[in-house]
Structures are given as C-alpha cells and as structure tokens.
Coordinates of C-alpha atoms in Angstrom, one line a residue:
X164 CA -90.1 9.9 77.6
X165 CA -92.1 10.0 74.2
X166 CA -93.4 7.3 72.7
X167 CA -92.1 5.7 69.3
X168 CA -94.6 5.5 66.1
X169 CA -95.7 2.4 64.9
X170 CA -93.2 3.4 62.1
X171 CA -90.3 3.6 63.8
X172 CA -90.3 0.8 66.3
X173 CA -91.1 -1.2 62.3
X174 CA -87.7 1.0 61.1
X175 CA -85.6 -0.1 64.7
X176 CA -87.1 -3.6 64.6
X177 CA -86.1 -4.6 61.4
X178 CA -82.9 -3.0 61.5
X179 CA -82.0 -4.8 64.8
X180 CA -82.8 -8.2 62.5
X181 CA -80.3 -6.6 60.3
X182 CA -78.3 -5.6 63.2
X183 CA -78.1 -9.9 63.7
X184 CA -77.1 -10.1 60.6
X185 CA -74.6 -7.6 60.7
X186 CA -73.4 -9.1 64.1
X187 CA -73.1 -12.9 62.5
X188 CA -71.1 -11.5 59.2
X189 CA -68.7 -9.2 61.6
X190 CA -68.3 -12.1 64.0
X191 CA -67.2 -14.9 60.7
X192 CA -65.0 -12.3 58.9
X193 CA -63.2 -11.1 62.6
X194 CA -62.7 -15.1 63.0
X195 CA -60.7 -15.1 60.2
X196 CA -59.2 -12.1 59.9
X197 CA -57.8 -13.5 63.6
X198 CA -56.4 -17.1 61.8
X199 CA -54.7 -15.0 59.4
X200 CA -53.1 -13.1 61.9
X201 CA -52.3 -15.9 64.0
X202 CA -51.3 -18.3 60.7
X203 CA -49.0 -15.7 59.1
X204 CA -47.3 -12.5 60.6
X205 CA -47.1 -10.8 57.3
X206 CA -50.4 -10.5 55.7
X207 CA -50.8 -7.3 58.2
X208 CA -48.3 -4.3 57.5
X209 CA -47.8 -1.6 60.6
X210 CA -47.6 1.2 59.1
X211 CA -46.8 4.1 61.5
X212 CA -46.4 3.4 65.8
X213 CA -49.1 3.2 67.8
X214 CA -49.8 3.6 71.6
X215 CA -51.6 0.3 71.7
X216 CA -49.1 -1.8 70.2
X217 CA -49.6 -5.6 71.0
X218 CA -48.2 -8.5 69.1
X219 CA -50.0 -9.7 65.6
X220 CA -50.5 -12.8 66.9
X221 CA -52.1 -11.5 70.3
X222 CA -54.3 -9.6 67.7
X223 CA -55.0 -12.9 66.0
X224 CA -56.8 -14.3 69.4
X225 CA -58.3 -11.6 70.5
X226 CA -59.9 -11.1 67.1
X227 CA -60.8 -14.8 67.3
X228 CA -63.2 -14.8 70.3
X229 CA -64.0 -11.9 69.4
X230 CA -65.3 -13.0 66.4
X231 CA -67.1 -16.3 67.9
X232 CA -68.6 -14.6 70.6
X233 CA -69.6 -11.6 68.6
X234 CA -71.5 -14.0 65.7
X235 CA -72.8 -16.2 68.7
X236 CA -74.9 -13.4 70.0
X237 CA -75.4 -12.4 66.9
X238 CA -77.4 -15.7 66.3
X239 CA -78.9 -15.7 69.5
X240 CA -80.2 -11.9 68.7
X241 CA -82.6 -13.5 65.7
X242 CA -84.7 -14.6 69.2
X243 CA -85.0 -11.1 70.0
X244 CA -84.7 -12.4 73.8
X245 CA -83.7 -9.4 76.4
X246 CA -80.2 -11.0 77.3
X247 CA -79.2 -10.8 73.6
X248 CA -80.1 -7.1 73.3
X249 CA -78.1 -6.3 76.1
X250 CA -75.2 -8.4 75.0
X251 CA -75.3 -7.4 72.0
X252 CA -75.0 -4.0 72.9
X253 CA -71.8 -4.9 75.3
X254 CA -69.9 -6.7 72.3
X255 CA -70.6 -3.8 69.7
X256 CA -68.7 -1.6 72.3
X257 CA -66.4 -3.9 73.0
X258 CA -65.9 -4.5 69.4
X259 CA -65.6 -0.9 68.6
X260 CA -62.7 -0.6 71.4
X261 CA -60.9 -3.8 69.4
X262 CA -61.0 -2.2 65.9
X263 CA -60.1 1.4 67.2
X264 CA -56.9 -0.1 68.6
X265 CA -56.5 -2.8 65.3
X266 CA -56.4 0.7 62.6
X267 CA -53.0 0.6 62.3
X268 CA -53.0 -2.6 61.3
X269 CA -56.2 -2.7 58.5
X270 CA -57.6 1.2 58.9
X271 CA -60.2 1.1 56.8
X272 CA -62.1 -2.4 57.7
X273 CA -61.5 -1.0 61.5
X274 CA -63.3 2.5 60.4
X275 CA -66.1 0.4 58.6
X276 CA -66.0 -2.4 61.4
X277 CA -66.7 0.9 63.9
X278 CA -69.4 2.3 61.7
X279 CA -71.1 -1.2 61.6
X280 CA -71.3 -1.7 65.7
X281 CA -72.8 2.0 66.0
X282 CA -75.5 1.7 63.7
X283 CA -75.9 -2.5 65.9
X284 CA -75.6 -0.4 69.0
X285 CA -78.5 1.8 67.5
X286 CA -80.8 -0.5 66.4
X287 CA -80.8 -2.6 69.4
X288 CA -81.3 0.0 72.2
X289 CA -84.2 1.6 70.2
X290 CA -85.7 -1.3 69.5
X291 CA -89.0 -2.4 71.7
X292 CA -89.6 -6.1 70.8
X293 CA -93.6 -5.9 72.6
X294 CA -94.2 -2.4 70.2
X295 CA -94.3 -3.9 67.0

C-alpha cells in the first residue's frame, strides 16, 4: 500500500471534521423529517409504487433513530476516536440503504442525503488520525 502525502491525509482529515459535521446536520434534519412523518401522513406524497413499500409512519421511526443515532456519532466523530470512524462508516451505509428505499417518498433529499454519506464514508476510511 502507498503512503498518503502530508497533503492529503490534511485534505481527508479535515473533510472527516466536515464529514462530523455533515453527520450531526443529516442526523437533526432525518429527526425531523421522521416527526413529520410520524405527526402528519400527508406532508409526504407517493408518487409512483415501490418494492419497498412500508407505512409513512414506520418511515417516521426509522428516520427518527436514525437520525439520533446518526448525529450522535456524528458528535462523537469530532473525538476522532477509532470506534467513531468505524461507526460512522456503518451508519453512512446504513443511511444510504434508508434513503434509497425513502425516494419515492422525497427523491431528491434521498439522492442528496446518498451523495452526502459517500463523500462521509470517504473521508473517514481515508483518513489517518496519527498522519497529520
């Protein structure tokens, strides 16, 4: 395996403090995008059928802790400890399963939601905390 430059572990280090960032902000807005599926059926419109068809309000939880545990390890990611890497990595996956099955329901917040955990997924597996 080759080395990273000084440059790039700077470029992947402070985009994995972005990455936090991006983890806490995605984690507060999934928490309420989940109340207002859970406090009111109509704010979300299906607009064709989907395979993975669950009940808004269903979606409403699961986008809930979702969105807790995903700004939780966000926060605990500013530490830069080697649990919240990893776990961080696991939630952006898991995060980017959620919104792939949520884009009937809000397509274009799932697309950008997606885009968001890659680049977090990114960031965090190239980043070497003792390199910098």
């Amino acid at each position: 395996m080759s080395e990273k430059s000084p440059a790039e572990q700077g470029i992947a280090a402070g985009t994995s403090m972005g990455a936090a960032v991006i983890l806490v902000t995605v984690g507060i807005i999934q928490f309420f995008q989940g109340i207002a599926a859970v406090a009111e059926n109509e704010v979300f419109v299906v607009g064709i059928e989907y395979t993975y068809k669950f009940d808004l309000t269903t979606w409403g939880w699961i986008h809930l802790v979702l969105g807790v545990v995903v700004a939780a390890i966000g926060v605990a990611l500013f530490t830069g400890a080697g649990w919240a890497r990893i776990a961080a990595i696991v939630i952006a996956a898991i995060s980017i399963i959620a919104n792939f099955m949520w884009l009937p329901y809000y397509p274009w917040w799932s697309v950008l939601i997606i885009a968001l955990d890659v680049v977090v997924i990114w960031a965090v597996s190239t980043w070497k905390p003792q390199a910098v």
